[in-house]
Short mmCIF file of C-alpha atoms and ligand atoms in Angstrom, two decimals:
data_model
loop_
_atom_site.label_atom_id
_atom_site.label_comp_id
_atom_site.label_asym_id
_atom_site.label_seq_id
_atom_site.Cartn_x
_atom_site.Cartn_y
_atom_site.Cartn_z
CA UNK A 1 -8.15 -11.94 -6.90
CA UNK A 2 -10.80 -10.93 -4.22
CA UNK A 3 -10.86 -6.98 -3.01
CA UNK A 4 -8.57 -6.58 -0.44
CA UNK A 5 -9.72 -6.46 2.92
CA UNK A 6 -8.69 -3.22 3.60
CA UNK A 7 -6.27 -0.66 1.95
CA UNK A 8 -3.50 1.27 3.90
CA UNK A 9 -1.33 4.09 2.65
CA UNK A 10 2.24 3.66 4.21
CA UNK A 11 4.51 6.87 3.87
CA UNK A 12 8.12 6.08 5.01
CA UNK A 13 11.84 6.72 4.29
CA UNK A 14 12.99 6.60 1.06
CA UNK A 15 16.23 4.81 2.83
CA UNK A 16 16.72 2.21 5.09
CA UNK A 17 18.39 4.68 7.88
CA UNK A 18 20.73 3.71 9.76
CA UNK A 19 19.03 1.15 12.32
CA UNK A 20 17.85 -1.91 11.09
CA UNK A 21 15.23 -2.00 13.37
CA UNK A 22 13.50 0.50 10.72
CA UNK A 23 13.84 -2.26 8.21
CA UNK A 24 12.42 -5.00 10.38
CA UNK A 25 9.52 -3.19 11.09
CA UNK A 26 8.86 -2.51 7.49
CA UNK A 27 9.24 -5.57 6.77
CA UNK A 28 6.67 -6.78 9.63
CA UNK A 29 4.35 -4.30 8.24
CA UNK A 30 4.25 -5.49 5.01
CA UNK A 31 4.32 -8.98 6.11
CA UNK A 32 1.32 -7.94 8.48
CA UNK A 33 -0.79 -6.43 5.05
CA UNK A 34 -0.61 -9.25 3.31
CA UNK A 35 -1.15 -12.22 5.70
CA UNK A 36 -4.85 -10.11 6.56
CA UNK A 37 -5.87 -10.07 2.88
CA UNK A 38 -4.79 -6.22 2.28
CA UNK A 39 -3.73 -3.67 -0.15
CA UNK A 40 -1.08 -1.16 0.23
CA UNK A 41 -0.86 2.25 -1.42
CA UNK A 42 2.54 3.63 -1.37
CA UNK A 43 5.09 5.70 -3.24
CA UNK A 44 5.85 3.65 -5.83
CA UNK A 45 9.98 3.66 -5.30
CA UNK A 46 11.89 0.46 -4.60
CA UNK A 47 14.64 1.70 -2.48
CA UNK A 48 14.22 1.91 1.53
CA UNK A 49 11.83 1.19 3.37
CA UNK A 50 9.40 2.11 0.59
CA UNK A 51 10.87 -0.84 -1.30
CA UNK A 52 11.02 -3.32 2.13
CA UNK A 53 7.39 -2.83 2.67
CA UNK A 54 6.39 -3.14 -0.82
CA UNK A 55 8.57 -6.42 -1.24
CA UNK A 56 7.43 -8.11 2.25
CA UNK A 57 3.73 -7.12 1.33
CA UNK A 58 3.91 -8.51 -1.97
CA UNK A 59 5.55 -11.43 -0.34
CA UNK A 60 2.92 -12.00 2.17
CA UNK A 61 0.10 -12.24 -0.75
CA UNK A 62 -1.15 -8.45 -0.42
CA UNK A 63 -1.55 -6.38 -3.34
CA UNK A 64 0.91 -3.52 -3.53
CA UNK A 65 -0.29 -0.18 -5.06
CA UNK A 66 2.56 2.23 -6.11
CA UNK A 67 2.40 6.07 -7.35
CA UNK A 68 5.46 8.03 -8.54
CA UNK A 69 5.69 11.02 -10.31
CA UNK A 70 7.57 10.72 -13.70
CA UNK A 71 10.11 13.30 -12.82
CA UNK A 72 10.77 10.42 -10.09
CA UNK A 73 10.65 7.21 -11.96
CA UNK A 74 14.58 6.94 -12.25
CA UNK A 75 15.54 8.71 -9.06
CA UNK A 76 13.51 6.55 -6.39
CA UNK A 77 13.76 3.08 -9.18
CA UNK A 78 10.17 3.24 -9.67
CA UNK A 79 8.82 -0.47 -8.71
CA UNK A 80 7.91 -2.04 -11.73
CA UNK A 81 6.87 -5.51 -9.84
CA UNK A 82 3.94 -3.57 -8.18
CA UNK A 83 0.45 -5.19 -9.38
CA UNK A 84 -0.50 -1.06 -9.89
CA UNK A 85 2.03 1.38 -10.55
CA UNK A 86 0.57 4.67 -11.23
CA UNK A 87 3.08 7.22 -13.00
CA UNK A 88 1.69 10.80 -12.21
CA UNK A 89 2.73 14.33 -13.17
CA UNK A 90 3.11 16.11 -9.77
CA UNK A 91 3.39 15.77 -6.61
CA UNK A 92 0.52 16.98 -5.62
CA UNK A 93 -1.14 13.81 -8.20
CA UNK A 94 0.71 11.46 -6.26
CA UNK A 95 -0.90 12.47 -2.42
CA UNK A 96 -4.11 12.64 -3.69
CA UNK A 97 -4.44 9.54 -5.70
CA UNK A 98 -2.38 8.20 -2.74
CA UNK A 99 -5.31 9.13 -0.33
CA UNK A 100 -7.76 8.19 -2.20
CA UNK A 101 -7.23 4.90 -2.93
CA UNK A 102 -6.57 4.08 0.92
CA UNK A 103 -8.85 3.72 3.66
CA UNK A 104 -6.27 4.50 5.94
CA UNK A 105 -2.43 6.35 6.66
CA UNK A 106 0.44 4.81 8.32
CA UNK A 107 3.82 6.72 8.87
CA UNK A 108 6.70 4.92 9.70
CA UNK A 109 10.24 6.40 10.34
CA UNK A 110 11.48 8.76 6.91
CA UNK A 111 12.67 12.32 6.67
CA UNK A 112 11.06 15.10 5.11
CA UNK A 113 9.10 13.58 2.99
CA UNK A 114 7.10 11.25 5.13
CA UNK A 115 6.67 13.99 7.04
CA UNK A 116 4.93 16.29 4.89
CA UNK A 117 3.10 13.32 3.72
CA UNK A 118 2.32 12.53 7.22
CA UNK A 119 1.61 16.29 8.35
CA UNK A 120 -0.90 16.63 5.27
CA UNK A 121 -3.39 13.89 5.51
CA UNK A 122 -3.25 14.92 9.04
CA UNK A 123 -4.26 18.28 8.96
CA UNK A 124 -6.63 17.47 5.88
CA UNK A 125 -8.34 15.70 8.99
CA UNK A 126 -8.71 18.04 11.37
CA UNK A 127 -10.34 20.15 8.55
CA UNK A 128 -12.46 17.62 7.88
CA UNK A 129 -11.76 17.01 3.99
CA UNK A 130 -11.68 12.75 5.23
CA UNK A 131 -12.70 11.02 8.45
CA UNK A 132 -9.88 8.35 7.83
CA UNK A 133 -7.59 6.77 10.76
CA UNK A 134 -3.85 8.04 11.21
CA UNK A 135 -1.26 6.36 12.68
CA UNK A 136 2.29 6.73 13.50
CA UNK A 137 4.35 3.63 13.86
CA UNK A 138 7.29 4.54 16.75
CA UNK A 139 10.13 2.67 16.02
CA UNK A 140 12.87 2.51 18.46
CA UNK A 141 11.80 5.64 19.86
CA UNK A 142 12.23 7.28 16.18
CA UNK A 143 9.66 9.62 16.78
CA UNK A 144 10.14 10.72 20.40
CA UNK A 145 11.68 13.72 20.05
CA UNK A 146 8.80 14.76 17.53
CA UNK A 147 5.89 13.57 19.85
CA UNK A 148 7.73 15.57 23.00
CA UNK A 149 7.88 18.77 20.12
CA UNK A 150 3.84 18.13 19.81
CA UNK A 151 3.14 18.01 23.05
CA UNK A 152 4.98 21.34 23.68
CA UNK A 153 2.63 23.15 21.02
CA UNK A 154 -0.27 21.95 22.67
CA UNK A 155 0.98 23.10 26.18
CA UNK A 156 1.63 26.17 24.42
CA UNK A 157 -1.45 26.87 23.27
CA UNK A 158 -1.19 26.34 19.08
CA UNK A 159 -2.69 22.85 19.22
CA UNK A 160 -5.31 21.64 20.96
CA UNK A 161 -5.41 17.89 22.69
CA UNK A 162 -7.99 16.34 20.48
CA UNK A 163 -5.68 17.91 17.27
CA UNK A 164 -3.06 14.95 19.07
CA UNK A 165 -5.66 12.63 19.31
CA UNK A 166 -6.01 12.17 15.81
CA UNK A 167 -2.81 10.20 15.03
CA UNK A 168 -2.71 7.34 16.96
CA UNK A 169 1.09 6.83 17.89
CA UNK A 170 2.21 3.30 19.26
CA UNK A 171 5.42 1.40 19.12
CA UNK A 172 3.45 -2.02 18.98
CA UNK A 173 3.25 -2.59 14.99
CA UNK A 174 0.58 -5.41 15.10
CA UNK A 175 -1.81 -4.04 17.61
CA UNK A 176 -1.63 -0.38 15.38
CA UNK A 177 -2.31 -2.24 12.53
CA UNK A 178 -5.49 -4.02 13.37
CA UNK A 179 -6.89 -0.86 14.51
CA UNK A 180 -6.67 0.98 11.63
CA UNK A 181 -7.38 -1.86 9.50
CA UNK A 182 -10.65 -2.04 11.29
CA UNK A 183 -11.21 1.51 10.94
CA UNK A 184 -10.26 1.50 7.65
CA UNK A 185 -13.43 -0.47 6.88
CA UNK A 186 -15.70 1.82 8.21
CA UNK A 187 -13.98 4.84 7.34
CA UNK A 188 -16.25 7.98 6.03
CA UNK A 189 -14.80 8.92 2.72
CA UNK A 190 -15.17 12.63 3.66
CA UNK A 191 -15.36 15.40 0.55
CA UNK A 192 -13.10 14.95 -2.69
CA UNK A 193 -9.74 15.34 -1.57
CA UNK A 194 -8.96 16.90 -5.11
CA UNK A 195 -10.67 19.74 -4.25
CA UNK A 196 -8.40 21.13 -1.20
CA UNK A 197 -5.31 20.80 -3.53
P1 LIG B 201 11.75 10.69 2.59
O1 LIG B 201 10.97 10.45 3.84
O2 LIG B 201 12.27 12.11 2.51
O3 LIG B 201 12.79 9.66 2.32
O4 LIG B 201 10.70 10.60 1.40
C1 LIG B 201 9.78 9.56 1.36
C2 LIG B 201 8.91 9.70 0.15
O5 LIG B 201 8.20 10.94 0.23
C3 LIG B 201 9.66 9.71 -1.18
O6 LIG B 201 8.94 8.90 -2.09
C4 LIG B 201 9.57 11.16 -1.61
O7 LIG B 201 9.52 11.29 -3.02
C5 LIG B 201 8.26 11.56 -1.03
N1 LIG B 201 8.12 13.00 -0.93
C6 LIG B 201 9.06 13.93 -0.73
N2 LIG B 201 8.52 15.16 -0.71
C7 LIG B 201 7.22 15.00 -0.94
C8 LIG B 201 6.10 15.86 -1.08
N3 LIG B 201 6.21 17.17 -0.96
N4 LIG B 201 4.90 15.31 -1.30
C9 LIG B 201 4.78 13.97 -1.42
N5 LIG B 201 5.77 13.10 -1.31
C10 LIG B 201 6.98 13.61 -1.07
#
């Protein structure tokens, strides 16, 4: 198989939630990977939306790149269809090699986990430790309440506007997609990320 034209890291729930709206994006997202030739880098579990965008990528003819810790394996049904399924030891394993291997980070609706996942790689950026695109997929206004929370730190003075400016937020799937995709081509690799861990 050729390289993939790109590789993007997805973090997202670990369950479907309650609209299916979430699923259909996954699903489009996924679908959207594979029909341009790419890779995804995910978590590895096949519940959720984890499992919807690994299945529609997979699907589509992209390549699907999963990492789990062991201690995870049974809880999140580790997907054993992935063409790479990378068992770690910690957590900590897991967002690094996650990073690493992806040119760029996607967040779709999840709970705590995809947040932290999404919170880290983002401020990992605005330290500089990797120049790579961010982007936050809105889904049926999942995220409004969060962006409107963001905005209020930055009126208050704890972040500033270009700290914002590095996740590109959108509710239109395909159009966020080709734009990191594209930046994920050029993206600057930016020190080891093992070494801020
Ligand atoms: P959630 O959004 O809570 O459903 O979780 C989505 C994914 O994030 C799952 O694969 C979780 O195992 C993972 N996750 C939860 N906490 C962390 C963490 N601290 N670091 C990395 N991944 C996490």
């Amino acid at each position: 198989m050729a390289e993939p034209a790109f590789s993007l890291c997805v973090y997202c729930g670990s369950r479907p939630g309650e609209n299916p709206l979430f699923a259909d994006a996954a699903r489009a997202v996924g679908a959207w990977i594979g029909q341009h030739g790419g890779q995804l880098v995910y978590g590895g579990g096949s519940g959720g939306l984890m499992g919807t965008v690994a299945r529609a990528t997979a699907e589509a003819g992209g390549r699907v790149v999963g990492v789990i810790p062991q201690s995870l394996v049974d809880r999140e049904f580790a997907n054993h269809d992935c063409d790479e399924l990378h068992i770690v030891q910690t957590m900590h394993e897991r967002k690094a090699l996650m990073a690493e291997r992806s040119g760029a980070f996607l967040a779709l609706p999840g709970g705590i986990g995809t947040f932290e996942e999404l919170f880290e790689v983002w401020t990992w950026r605005q330290l500089g430790y990797h120049g790579k695109p961010i982007g936050l997929l809105n889904v049926a206004g999942y995220y409004d309440g969060l962006l409107a929370f963001l905005r209020g730190s930055v009126a208050q003075g704890f972040m500033g506007p270009w700290q914002m400016d590095l996740v590109d937020a959108s509710d239109d799937a395909a159009a966020l997609l080709g734009r990191l995709a594209q930046a994920a081509q050029g993206a600057a690799p930016g020190p080891a990320l093992r070494t801020v861990i």
